[in-house]
Amino acid sequence: MRWKRMAAPLLFLTPAMLGIIVFKMVPILQGVIDSFFQYSFINQKTYFSGFQNYIDALTDPIFLNSIKVTMIFNIIVNPLQVLISFGLGLLLMIRIKGQTTFRTIHLIPITVSFTVACILWGVLMNPEQGLLNSVLNLFGIPNQQFLFDKAQALPSVIGIATWKGVGYWALFFISGLEEIPSQLYEAAAIDGSGPWNTLIHITIPQMKRTVLFVVVSDTISNFLLFVPAYILTNGGPEGSTDFMMFEIFKNAYTYSNVNLASSMIVLLLVIMLAVVGIESMLLGGRDE
Amino acid sequence: MKVNVESLPFDKMFEAIEVRLGAKEDSIDILLVDAPMVANYTAKGYLADLYSYVGEKSKGNITETSLGAGTIDGKLMALPLNSSTVNLYYNKEIFKEKGIEVPPENVDERWTWEKVVDVAKKLTYEKDGRQIYGLCFEQIGRPYQLLPLAQSLGAEEFVNKDGSKTEGYTNSEEMVKACQFYYDTFNTWNISPRISADDAVSYFTGGQVAMFIGGPWQIPSMTEAGMDFGIAPHPYFEGGEVVTPTGSWYVGVSNYSKNKEEAAKFVEFITTNDDACQMNYDIGKNLPCNIHVLEAIDNDSAYESFPDNSMKLAVYESINTAKARPQMAGYAEWQSVMEKTYSDIMNGSNPKEALDLAVAEIDKQLEKYKK
Amino acid sequence: MKKLLSILLCICLTAGLTACRKNNEDIQEAGNSVELNFLVMPDIEKVSDVFKEYEKKIQL
């Protein structure tokens, strides 16, 4: 009897589940298995090596540096992006003339592919002839090196990633904000609550689920950041933008060491799960 | 039969080879193999043995050295498409504007790097809002171009005998000195633009560089841009050896190709057939490995005029001053780290520190070729 | 009912025609036989006329 009721939903879910299993689960499993093997070019065969790859990765100063770079990047960029996109969401909710135009403008970065966006920003940030420097020169500020300076490269990448991401995350906040029943606002207004108070005591608590979703998704996509390192900086200067994904790519495809790269990916996965777990614990809680 | 040409920028092409042949894909039948990578690709099983497909007559059409460099353990893994050399190209207009004498054509009077820097400083200035630079390398950040700096200072080896350790070799005193020179051109004397290798030639053809250290394959671009340019021999360090870069692009057949025989026949044609090699030279001005074409360049009156006569200079350098890059199974790893290191040095890293970090990273990577 | 049948008929016809065309193309392609994929970089792409010479030679 219960089977009949479950049949239809199960049937509809099957294609999607199949997709997830084949394209996500199997490669992940394969990667984990690969990480326990090594390949010898001399003998042309693969052999079991236990945790050797993990030890090699964790004793490699370059990989350790990439962990550091990734962590620093994420500690800065995640709160930054969530805050800015939340603020942007609020701004884009205000009923003023031209709001549709403003909303459209902020959606443009989403439509550009990240690769193209990076190339364009690379041109804008060119130390000798870039537009950004020309603008700075107008204010008497000398040419900045941006992506070619050890101290400026990571902040520049943070800037590009934020520019690309905030419009997208703001969309989620807008939809979350629109869900808040207007009666709550009316009640608050009647009780004499000012805009700041309303924000803290009504808006934010109602947005808890949306905030959690954005924080987790943003964290995941930022931990997997790869394109700017690949297109613009090659991990430099001096490894200051050498993200873990970039090291993984290098080990897999430049150094032809897929097994070591697999162990690095597993480590990245573990760190990411830990971070997301902490975020969920802090922001989860029961719906009020 | 049809040949589909897929063209990728230099770095991306290397990557595509690793990604696709590493996955044993059959989407590539024929590939370019950078001379020092023949051993590396052979070790990884990427290349098919061409021995049974290529005739003796064809093999006799090319120079012995170039045939030898494509042969690993007696197996013919790749055939040479062309060899190469590097000269000093200069923009006559810029020299004229500043009233400075151009570098001489004669190999016995070639300039030293010290003299080049001296002149370059005078030829770095601003004109109509554009910055003119005295000196620019074509292959910025690449060992092909930059190793001869160290070799001219006396560096002999960059890796130990069995190709497993670079400590002490790639970060030798001579290498540090050469990298200091490289660092200075960007950061101390400011005579070179901090750009990528892909942009270098367009800076020269666009009139922003006075002296361009590049290869004859760029001559078609210079002629097309209507440049008034001259050719001089590659510089060397005062008191040091004259060393020029060399190295060829080889062509190989993928071990995973479904059409090995047809592919091999194609490779044989473009690398050894006299007419094909002649055409390759005429269009691309690449230094040939084909004996008959080399002889033609030397003797044929059709090659007496500029810029073809510079080929005689090219042939001279490839016979007398050329030094190849180090042969080692881990060349891909070595090259990748060196490119990153050169880039960091160009952007201001201390050369000695950068090189020490580089050898540590490289040696770690080379370990997988030991087990 | 009629509507459903006619839609079904249209779909079958289209599928059949496409299959026939694909079959024809395949036969033609088999006749033209081999396609070789050559991975190069821009400096070498400049001399791709040399590669076309080979194609011409093979046709003869």
XYZ file of C-alpha atoms in Angstrom:
719
model
C 0.000 0.000 0.000
C 2.697 2.502 0.969
C 4.727 1.498 -2.095
C 2.144 2.907 -4.449
C 2.354 6.284 -2.775
C 6.149 6.305 -2.833
C 6.429 5.043 -6.428
C 5.715 8.294 -8.250
C 7.998 10.539 -6.162
C 10.782 7.947 -6.284
C 10.484 7.688 -10.056
C 10.755 11.430 -10.461
C 13.749 11.593 -8.173
C 15.634 8.762 -9.874
C 17.127 10.691 -12.834
C 18.436 13.426 -10.547
C 19.778 10.891 -8.027
C 21.462 8.975 -10.827
C 23.070 12.165 -12.021
C 24.347 13.004 -8.559
C 25.681 9.501 -8.010
C 27.425 9.208 -11.366
C 28.813 12.707 -11.627
C 29.451 13.547 -8.002
C 29.612 10.527 -5.705
C 31.557 8.147 -7.924
C 34.356 10.620 -8.764
C 34.620 11.590 -5.092
C 34.927 7.928 -4.116
C 37.419 7.382 -6.920
C 39.435 10.339 -5.716
C 39.522 9.053 -2.162
C 40.654 5.624 -3.345
C 43.297 7.163 -5.649
C 44.736 9.075 -2.730
C 45.935 5.846 -1.150
C 47.927 4.762 -4.179
C 50.967 5.991 -6.012
C 52.114 5.596 -9.603
C 55.691 4.858 -10.555
C 56.910 6.170 -13.888
C 59.970 3.954 -13.709
C 58.023 0.743 -13.227
C 54.908 1.944 -15.052
C 52.570 0.576 -12.407
C 50.349 1.698 -9.563
C 50.940 0.456 -6.044
C 49.286 0.883 -2.669
C 50.978 3.460 -0.500
C 48.667 3.970 2.459
C 48.844 7.442 3.956
C 52.110 8.353 2.219
C 50.414 10.879 -0.064
C 48.832 12.617 2.904
C 52.164 12.779 4.697
C 53.823 14.123 1.540
C 51.154 16.770 1.154
C 51.216 17.885 4.781
C 55.010 18.132 4.846
C 55.179 20.091 1.602
C 55.835 23.757 2.442
C 54.174 24.844 -0.808
C 50.957 22.976 0.030
C 51.014 24.227 3.606
C 51.328 27.737 2.216
C 48.318 27.127 0.014
C 46.303 26.024 3.058
C 47.310 29.267 4.748
C 46.402 31.374 1.700
C 43.046 29.622 1.324
C 42.198 30.062 5.007
C 43.155 33.737 5.068
C 41.179 34.325 1.892
C 38.090 32.621 3.278
C 38.235 34.262 6.698
C 38.172 37.642 4.964
C 36.010 37.045 1.947
C 33.119 35.053 3.410
C 31.966 37.552 6.054
C 32.751 40.364 3.637
C 30.626 38.959 0.844
C 27.745 37.971 3.101
C 27.625 41.402 4.730
C 27.895 43.325 1.473
C 25.335 41.201 -0.329
C 22.940 41.438 2.625
C 23.294 45.219 2.582
C 22.885 45.207 -1.174
C 19.772 43.079 -0.821
C 18.305 45.597 1.602
C 19.152 48.487 -0.714
C 17.606 46.778 -3.703
C 14.360 46.316 -1.785
C 13.745 50.006 -1.310
C 10.870 51.147 -3.470
C 12.373 54.041 -5.388
C 12.301 55.121 -9.003
C 14.736 53.257 -11.215
C 14.999 50.333 -8.830
C 14.603 47.911 -11.746
C 17.588 49.517 -13.450
C 19.676 49.282 -10.282
C 18.729 45.644 -9.855
C 19.669 44.902 -13.470
C 23.038 46.600 -13.108
C 23.858 44.441 -10.134
C 22.935 41.294 -12.002
C 25.432 41.950 -14.805
C 28.494 40.459 -13.016
C 26.531 37.205 -12.694
C 26.030 36.935 -16.427
C 29.746 37.241 -17.237
C 31.715 34.013 -16.983
C 34.307 34.107 -14.212
C 37.105 33.458 -16.698
C 36.112 36.394 -18.889
C 35.629 38.590 -15.829
C 39.152 37.756 -14.619
C 40.688 38.538 -17.988
C 38.866 41.875 -18.072
C 39.899 42.772 -14.532
C 43.445 41.770 -15.440
C 43.407 44.352 -18.204
C 41.878 46.989 -15.916
C 44.510 46.323 -13.273
C 47.473 46.395 -15.648
C 50.272 48.148 -13.732
C 51.513 50.092 -16.734
C 48.451 50.947 -18.773
C 45.388 49.816 -16.879
C 42.266 51.885 -16.439
C 42.316 51.571 -12.651
C 45.771 53.113 -12.476
C 44.762 55.896 -14.843
C 41.904 56.760 -12.493
C 44.222 56.648 -9.479
C 46.685 58.880 -11.305
C 43.981 61.532 -11.599
C 44.002 61.726 -7.801
C 47.765 61.937 -7.725
C 48.232 58.311 -6.653
C 51.128 56.609 -8.484
C 50.721 53.398 -10.510
C 49.933 50.405 -8.319
C 51.199 46.926 -9.119
C 47.979 45.157 -8.028
C 48.324 41.562 -9.155
C 52.089 41.806 -9.452
C 52.714 42.954 -5.901
C 53.078 40.408 -3.117
C 50.931 42.444 -0.720
C 48.318 43.638 -3.194
C 47.657 40.456 -5.139
C 45.402 38.687 -2.646
C 43.346 41.814 -1.859
C 42.942 42.314 -5.619
C 41.623 38.772 -6.011
C 39.309 39.351 -3.032
C 38.040 42.426 -4.843
C 37.367 40.575 -8.089
C 35.667 37.651 -6.365
C 33.500 39.992 -4.307
C 32.524 42.018 -7.373
C 31.488 38.807 -9.059
C 29.650 37.266 -6.146
C 27.656 39.911 -4.295
C 24.980 40.408 -6.966
C 24.312 36.690 -6.969
C 24.060 36.292 -3.207
C 22.000 39.473 -2.966
C 19.352 37.722 -5.050
C 18.895 35.113 -2.354
C 18.641 37.779 0.291
C 16.075 39.682 -1.766
C 13.913 36.593 -2.061
C 14.319 35.946 1.649
C 13.432 39.529 2.489
C 10.349 39.408 0.316
C 9.127 36.434 2.285
C 8.987 38.338 5.530
C 5.300 39.007 6.155
C 4.597 42.737 6.050
C 2.395 42.437 9.117
C 5.536 42.063 11.199
C 6.796 45.400 9.919
C 3.439 47.021 10.487
C 3.319 45.709 14.024
C 6.830 47.010 14.640
C 5.931 50.413 13.242
C 2.919 50.574 15.523
C 5.128 49.732 18.477
C 7.318 52.665 17.525
C 10.384 50.725 16.383
C 12.997 52.715 14.453
C 14.672 51.372 11.263
C 17.788 50.078 13.040
C 15.750 48.298 15.704
C 13.504 46.760 13.066
C 16.565 45.504 11.258
C 18.085 43.825 14.299
C 14.957 42.424 15.877
C 12.681 41.603 12.964
C 14.549 41.350 9.648
C 17.646 39.491 10.695
C 15.989 36.800 12.818
C 13.482 36.143 10.009
C 16.362 35.750 7.569
C 18.188 33.114 9.574
C 17.553 30.298 7.098
C 18.519 32.435 4.098
C 21.651 33.661 5.835
C 22.682 30.114 6.664
C 22.143 29.040 3.077
C 24.134 31.950 1.667
C 26.944 31.534 4.190
C 27.326 27.801 3.474
C 27.081 28.145 -0.324
C 29.412 31.105 -0.389
C 31.918 29.308 1.807
C 31.917 26.272 -0.452
C 32.357 28.282 -3.622
C 35.113 30.381 -2.082
C 37.014 27.372 -0.781
C 36.978 25.964 -4.292
C 38.247 29.208 -5.831
C 40.556 28.480 -8.745
C 39.993 30.728 -11.766
C 41.847 33.921 -10.683
C 44.951 31.934 -9.726
C 44.874 30.078 -13.024
C 44.077 32.986 -15.324
C 45.755 35.934 -13.637
C 48.416 35.219 -11.072
C 49.678 31.669 -11.551
C 49.629 31.423 -7.765
C 52.042 34.317 -7.372
C 53.653 36.606 -6.671
C 55.638 34.375 -4.320
C 52.710 32.117 -3.642
C 50.526 34.846 -2.195
C 47.521 33.744 -4.275
C 48.328 30.033 -4.374
C 44.931 28.600 -3.447
C 44.546 24.931 -2.542
C 42.540 24.227 -5.706
C 45.365 25.689 -7.768
C 47.957 23.491 -6.081
C 45.695 20.500 -6.656
C 45.382 21.374 -10.336
C 49.136 21.857 -10.666
C 49.898 18.528 -9.056
C 47.357 16.713 -11.163
C 48.078 18.251 -14.540
C 51.506 19.860 -14.561
C 53.275 17.366 -12.345
C 51.138 14.415 -13.503
C 50.712 13.253 -9.925
C 46.988 12.549 -9.769
C 47.331 10.462 -6.618
C 48.946 13.240 -4.621
C 46.370 15.699 -5.974
C 43.606 13.333 -4.826
C 44.944 13.328 -1.283
C 45.077 17.127 -1.370
C 41.466 17.273 -2.486
C 40.410 14.994 0.352
C 42.200 17.312 2.796
C 40.425 20.309 1.241
C 37.104 18.505 1.565
C 37.744 17.743 5.243
C 38.652 21.357 6.044
C 35.628 22.613 4.137
C 33.239 20.225 5.896
C 34.654 21.305 9.248
C 34.161 24.989 8.463
C 30.662 24.488 7.096
C 29.812 22.352 10.108
C 30.857 25.139 12.473
C 28.876 27.684 10.475
C 25.765 25.491 10.541
C 26.078 25.013 14.285
C 26.392 28.727 14.930
C 23.678 29.852 12.563
C 21.354 26.869 12.576
C 19.257 26.477 15.640
C 15.509 26.167 15.641
C 13.194 28.305 13.587
C 11.505 30.841 15.777
C 41.879 12.804 -45.339
C 41.767 15.969 -43.325
C 44.077 17.546 -40.792
C 42.311 19.543 -38.082
C 44.647 22.052 -36.502
C 43.863 22.970 -32.912
C 45.920 25.907 -31.677
C 46.380 26.833 -28.013
C 48.652 29.426 -26.404
C 52.043 28.087 -25.300
C 51.222 27.311 -21.636
C 47.741 26.027 -22.344
C 49.064 23.686 -24.991
C 51.423 22.022 -22.509
C 48.564 21.668 -20.112
C 46.190 20.239 -22.686
C 48.757 17.566 -23.489
C 49.012 16.579 -19.802
C 45.273 16.628 -19.274
C 44.203 14.790 -22.416
C 47.058 12.345 -22.915
C 47.206 11.777 -19.181
C 43.591 10.641 -19.467
C 44.541 8.449 -22.455
C 42.105 10.353 -24.697
C 42.162 9.801 -28.434
C 41.179 13.383 -29.237
C 44.758 14.254 -30.199
C 46.501 12.302 -32.945
C 49.550 14.490 -33.479
C 51.209 16.819 -31.010
C 54.070 19.260 -30.747
C 56.811 18.057 -28.425
C 59.210 20.629 -27.027
C 62.716 19.196 -27.510
C 63.544 18.715 -23.798
C 60.190 17.022 -23.242
C 60.752 14.057 -25.565
C 62.219 12.019 -22.704
C 59.473 13.132 -20.321
C 56.598 12.241 -22.639
C 58.259 8.927 -23.488
C 58.502 8.062 -19.780
C 54.835 8.884 -19.357
C 53.879 6.717 -22.332
C 52.334 9.537 -24.348
C 54.209 8.883 -27.607
C 54.041 6.138 -30.212
C 57.229 4.612 -31.610
C 57.533 5.870 -35.180
C 60.238 3.418 -36.192
C 58.142 1.162 -38.397
C 56.416 4.035 -40.153
C 59.305 6.292 -41.216
C 61.600 5.406 -44.138
C 65.404 5.552 -44.138
C 65.471 8.123 -46.930
C 63.316 10.463 -44.877
C 65.579 10.065 -41.887
C 68.527 10.956 -44.104
C 66.931 14.291 -44.991
C 67.451 15.809 -41.573
C 70.557 16.587 -39.535
C 71.951 13.788 -37.391
C 71.811 15.848 -34.188
C 68.155 16.653 -34.634
C 67.304 13.034 -35.474
C 69.242 11.919 -32.415
C 67.431 14.269 -30.026
C 64.135 12.675 -31.020
C 65.404 9.166 -30.376
C 65.111 7.674 -26.891
C 66.697 4.274 -26.137
C 66.896 3.518 -29.832
C 63.200 4.241 -30.415
C 62.179 7.091 -32.718
C 59.673 8.993 -30.594
C 59.474 12.319 -32.410
C 60.780 14.090 -35.502
C 62.019 17.697 -35.608
C 59.821 20.329 -37.232
C 62.364 23.064 -36.835
C 65.304 24.192 -34.782
C 65.729 27.680 -33.438
C 68.087 30.416 -32.474
C 67.795 33.846 -30.906
C 69.121 37.162 -32.194
C 69.048 40.793 -31.181
C 66.470 42.683 -33.199
C 66.457 46.451 -32.952
C 64.119 49.271 -33.921
C 66.135 51.527 -36.251
C 63.801 54.495 -35.720
C 64.310 54.607 -31.970
C 68.081 54.418 -32.362
C 67.960 57.199 -34.949
C 65.768 59.377 -32.748
C 68.295 59.260 -29.924
C 71.272 59.409 -32.260
C 72.794 56.174 -30.998
C 74.823 53.784 -33.113
C 73.146 50.494 -33.883
C 74.660 47.153 -32.823
C 77.028 45.665 -35.448
C 76.047 42.694 -37.608
C 79.409 40.986 -37.417
C 79.558 38.091 -34.946
C 83.087 39.033 -33.927
C 81.913 42.488 -32.886
C 78.807 41.412 -31.001
C 77.820 43.539 -28.024
C 78.188 42.465 -24.423
C 75.184 42.506 -22.104
C 76.915 45.317 -20.239
C 76.958 47.416 -23.407
C 73.353 46.484 -24.178
C 72.208 47.684 -20.739
C 74.167 50.906 -21.149
C 72.474 51.643 -24.459
C 69.100 50.454 -23.203
C 69.186 52.976 -20.370
C 69.573 55.751 -22.936
C 66.752 54.314 -24.994
C 64.190 54.156 -22.185
C 62.080 57.275 -22.289
C 58.547 58.592 -22.620
C 57.275 59.692 -25.992
C 53.798 61.142 -26.637
C 52.475 59.591 -23.463
C 53.815 56.129 -24.391
C 56.676 54.484 -22.584
C 59.575 53.312 -24.742
C 61.741 50.540 -23.270
C 65.370 49.902 -24.147
C 65.272 46.123 -23.829
C 62.749 43.321 -23.981
C 63.089 39.547 -24.057
C 60.686 37.665 -26.298
C 60.227 34.641 -24.097
C 59.903 36.502 -20.822
C 60.049 34.156 -17.877
C 60.981 31.062 -19.874
C 64.126 28.975 -19.355
C 64.603 28.673 -23.128
C 65.397 32.375 -23.263
C 67.002 32.936 -19.892
C 69.262 29.957 -19.232
C 71.905 31.242 -21.719
C 72.389 34.209 -19.367
C 73.650 31.793 -16.728
C 75.450 29.678 -19.302
C 77.324 32.730 -20.542
C 78.523 33.286 -16.981
C 79.829 29.737 -16.865
C 76.961 27.614 -15.578
C 77.401 24.164 -17.081
C 74.836 21.901 -15.454
C 71.411 22.575 -14.029
C 70.769 19.135 -12.640
C 72.954 16.288 -11.377
C 74.053 13.327 -13.502
C 70.997 11.114 -13.027
C 68.514 13.971 -13.231
C 67.335 13.679 -9.655
C 68.707 16.737 -7.857
C 68.889 20.414 -8.781
C 70.218 21.734 -5.460
C 73.599 23.278 -6.092
C 73.050 23.311 -9.842
C 69.943 25.358 -10.596
C 70.757 27.676 -7.698
C 74.470 27.888 -8.433
C 76.409 31.139 -8.085
C 76.283 31.696 -11.835
C 72.520 31.209 -11.893
C 72.068 33.665 -9.023
C 74.208 36.231 -10.845
C 72.246 35.749 -14.063
C 68.941 36.086 -12.229
C 70.211 39.211 -10.509
C 70.856 40.648 -13.971
C 67.326 39.644 -15.017
C 65.932 41.230 -11.826
C 67.847 44.439 -12.482
C 66.461 44.932 -15.994
C 62.966 45.214 -14.490
C 63.506 46.602 -11.031
C 66.830 48.437 -10.807
C 67.418 49.899 -14.255
C 63.754 49.811 -15.333
C 64.684 49.219 -18.938
C 62.244 46.349 -19.529
C 58.442 46.205 -19.389
C 56.859 43.795 -16.925
C 54.699 41.934 -19.403
C 53.993 38.351 -20.327
C 55.779 36.427 -23.078
C 52.557 36.389 -25.102
C 52.579 40.203 -25.306
C 56.288 40.767 -25.863
C 56.481 40.747 -29.651
C 53.549 43.123 -30.052
C 55.362 45.633 -27.835
C 58.264 45.454 -30.277
C 56.206 45.591 -33.472
C 54.181 48.382 -31.862
C 57.331 50.476 -31.616
C 57.685 50.491 -27.832
C 60.912 48.515 -27.563
C 64.362 49.486 -28.834
C 66.136 46.116 -28.546
C 64.253 42.832 -28.738
C 65.953 39.548 -27.953
C 63.883 37.155 -30.000
C 63.720 34.553 -32.723
C 63.574 34.692 -36.533
C 60.063 33.228 -36.467
C 58.926 36.682 -35.408
C 60.298 38.258 -38.592
C 57.005 37.829 -40.490
C 55.237 39.844 -37.756
C 57.878 42.567 -37.942
C 57.639 42.799 -41.711
C 53.857 42.813 -41.569
C 53.914 45.718 -39.109
C 56.080 47.638 -41.539
C 58.900 47.951 -39.032
C 62.282 49.389 -39.886
C 64.315 46.823 -38.003
C 67.841 45.456 -37.980
C 69.388 42.179 -36.833
C 72.471 41.700 -34.677
C 74.031 38.718 -32.894
C 72.869 37.614 -29.429
C 74.823 39.374 -26.627
C 77.089 37.739 -24.041
C 78.595 38.683 -20.696
C 81.932 40.473 -20.665
C 84.626 37.873 -20.196
C 82.138 35.042 -20.537
C 81.226 32.542 -23.199
C 78.971 33.343 -26.128
C 75.872 31.205 -25.634
C 72.644 31.263 -27.604
C 69.434 29.405 -26.931
C 68.409 26.564 -29.178
C 65.913 23.817 -29.238
C 63.436 22.542 -31.602
C 59.797 21.846 -31.823
C 59.398 18.156 -32.465
C 56.273 16.421 -33.688
C 55.065 13.138 -32.263
C 52.156 10.755 -32.655
C 49.984 10.129 -29.632
C 50.193 6.620 -28.248
C 46.406 6.726 -27.849
C 45.632 7.810 -31.418
C 43.241 5.623 -33.385
C 45.045 6.520 -36.623
C 48.694 5.964 -35.802
C 49.802 4.975 -39.282
C 48.145 7.889 -41.073
C 49.384 10.274 -38.402
C 52.938 8.956 -38.676
C 52.920 9.402 -42.454
C 51.776 12.984 -41.975
C 54.502 13.642 -39.434
C 57.084 12.113 -41.754
C 55.979 14.434 -44.531
C 56.014 17.710 -42.685
C 59.301 17.038 -40.910
C 61.455 15.404 -43.599
C 59.989 16.054 -47.041
C 62.216 18.593 -48.828
C 59.365 20.610 -50.319
C 57.433 20.705 -47.057
C 60.494 21.832 -45.113
C 61.237 24.478 -47.718
C 57.687 25.769 -47.412
C 57.925 25.707 -43.629
C 60.983 27.924 -43.851
C 59.549 30.268 -46.476
C 56.380 30.954 -44.514
C 57.552 30.786 -40.943
C 61.247 31.591 -41.171
C 61.940 28.801 -38.728
C 65.478 27.441 -38.686
C 65.172 24.133 -40.555
C 66.592 20.725 -39.654
C 66.313 19.598 -43.269
C 69.806 19.341 -44.767
C 68.795 20.400 -48.283
C 66.977 23.503 -47.094
C 69.927 24.469 -44.879
C 72.244 24.140 -47.861
C 69.898 26.211 -50.004
C 69.877 29.023 -47.475
C 73.638 29.006 -47.380
C 74.154 28.982 -51.153
C 71.035 30.152 -52.946
C 71.170 33.746 -54.171
C 67.463 34.074 -53.436
C 68.409 34.312 -49.743
C 70.996 37.043 -50.145
C 68.773 39.933 -49.206
C 67.406 41.129 -45.879
C 65.922 39.582 -43.863
C 66.686 36.139 -45.279
C 70.429 36.663 -44.978
C 69.962 36.685 -41.216
C 69.443 32.968 -41.580
C 73.164 32.678 -42.152
C 73.578 34.200 -38.709
C 71.074 31.689 -37.401
C 72.916 28.780 -38.947
C 76.217 30.122 -37.550
C 74.829 30.396 -34.027
C 73.201 26.990 -34.106
C 76.523 25.426 -35.081
C 78.899 27.468 -32.920
C 77.241 28.977 -29.865
C 74.023 27.102 -29.240
C 73.539 25.222 -25.973
C 70.511 23.038 -25.429
C 68.388 22.984 -22.299
C 68.994 20.272 -19.687
C 67.683 16.795 -20.478
C 65.832 15.212 -17.605
C 62.741 13.101 -17.112
C 61.385 15.723 -14.718
C 61.744 18.566 -17.208
C 58.047 19.546 -17.050
C 58.228 20.039 -13.295
C 61.553 21.875 -13.550
C 60.206 24.180 -16.240
C 56.989 24.907 -14.374
C 58.781 25.910 -11.173
C 61.403 27.925 -13.067
C 58.734 29.904 -14.904
C 57.106 30.763 -11.598
C 60.494 31.713 -10.150
C 61.431 33.936 -13.088
C 58.048 35.629 -12.779
C 58.565 36.271 -9.079
C 62.048 37.671 -9.761
C 60.630 39.953 -12.456
C 58.107 41.191 -9.903
C 60.746 41.939 -7.312
C 61.660 38.784 -5.377
C 65.235 38.399 -4.223
C 66.942 36.161 -6.835
C 68.952 34.008 -4.408
C 65.982 33.361 -2.141
C 63.692 32.647 -5.069
C 66.161 30.155 -6.558
C 66.694 28.385 -3.236
C 62.946 27.956 -2.840
C 62.733 26.760 -6.434
C 65.291 23.959 -6.076
C 63.577 22.773 -2.902
C 60.274 22.537 -4.714
C 61.760 20.954 -7.825
C 63.735 18.335 -5.932
C 60.596 17.341 -4.089
C 58.838 16.854 -7.418
C 61.749 14.933 -8.907
C 61.433 12.301 -6.202
C 58.604 10.568 -8.004
C 60.947 9.723 -10.836
C 63.306 7.951 -8.435
C 61.082 5.259 -6.919
C -7.359 10.927 -29.597
C -6.857 12.015 -33.212
C -4.743 14.923 -32.066
C -2.486 12.631 -30.068
C -2.023 10.274 -33.006
C -1.139 13.072 -35.410
C 1.427 14.487 -32.966
C 2.911 11.028 -32.557
C 3.058 10.612 -36.329
C 4.899 13.938 -36.702
C 7.443 12.950 -34.111
C 8.063 9.607 -35.790
C 8.471 11.205 -39.203
C 10.974 13.760 -37.898
C 12.948 11.100 -36.065
C 13.010 8.878 -39.129
C 14.166 11.644 -41.454
C 16.908 12.726 -39.058
C 18.103 9.141 -38.745
C 18.247 8.755 -42.512
C 20.184 11.981 -42.924
C 22.632 10.996 -40.189
C 23.093 7.639 -41.883
C 23.887 9.333 -45.173
C 26.343 11.667 -43.528
C 28.067 8.758 -41.842
C 28.453 6.919 -45.115
C 29.893 10.026 -46.728
C 32.265 10.562 -43.864
C 33.454 6.974 -43.982
C 34.273 7.627 -47.617
C 36.296 10.712 -46.681
C 37.817 8.509 -43.999
C 40.514 9.722 -41.706
C 40.581 12.962 -39.742
C 43.727 13.739 -37.854
C 43.752 16.166 -34.939
C 46.981 18.148 -34.594
C 47.548 20.162 -31.405
C 49.798 23.179 -31.974
C 50.557 26.634 -30.635
C 50.159 29.941 -32.532
C 53.760 30.150 -33.792
C 53.365 26.809 -35.522
C 49.792 27.467 -36.618
C 51.305 30.114 -38.896
C 52.688 27.368 -41.145
C 49.466 25.367 -41.399
C 49.608 25.767 -45.188
C 52.331 23.141 -45.072
C 49.810 20.753 -43.543
C 47.316 21.517 -46.320
C 49.992 20.511 -48.838
C 49.904 17.050 -47.337
C 46.152 16.832 -47.679
C 46.459 17.737 -51.355
C 49.211 15.184 -51.848
C 47.078 12.437 -50.328
C 44.121 13.210 -52.584
C 46.257 12.576 -55.663
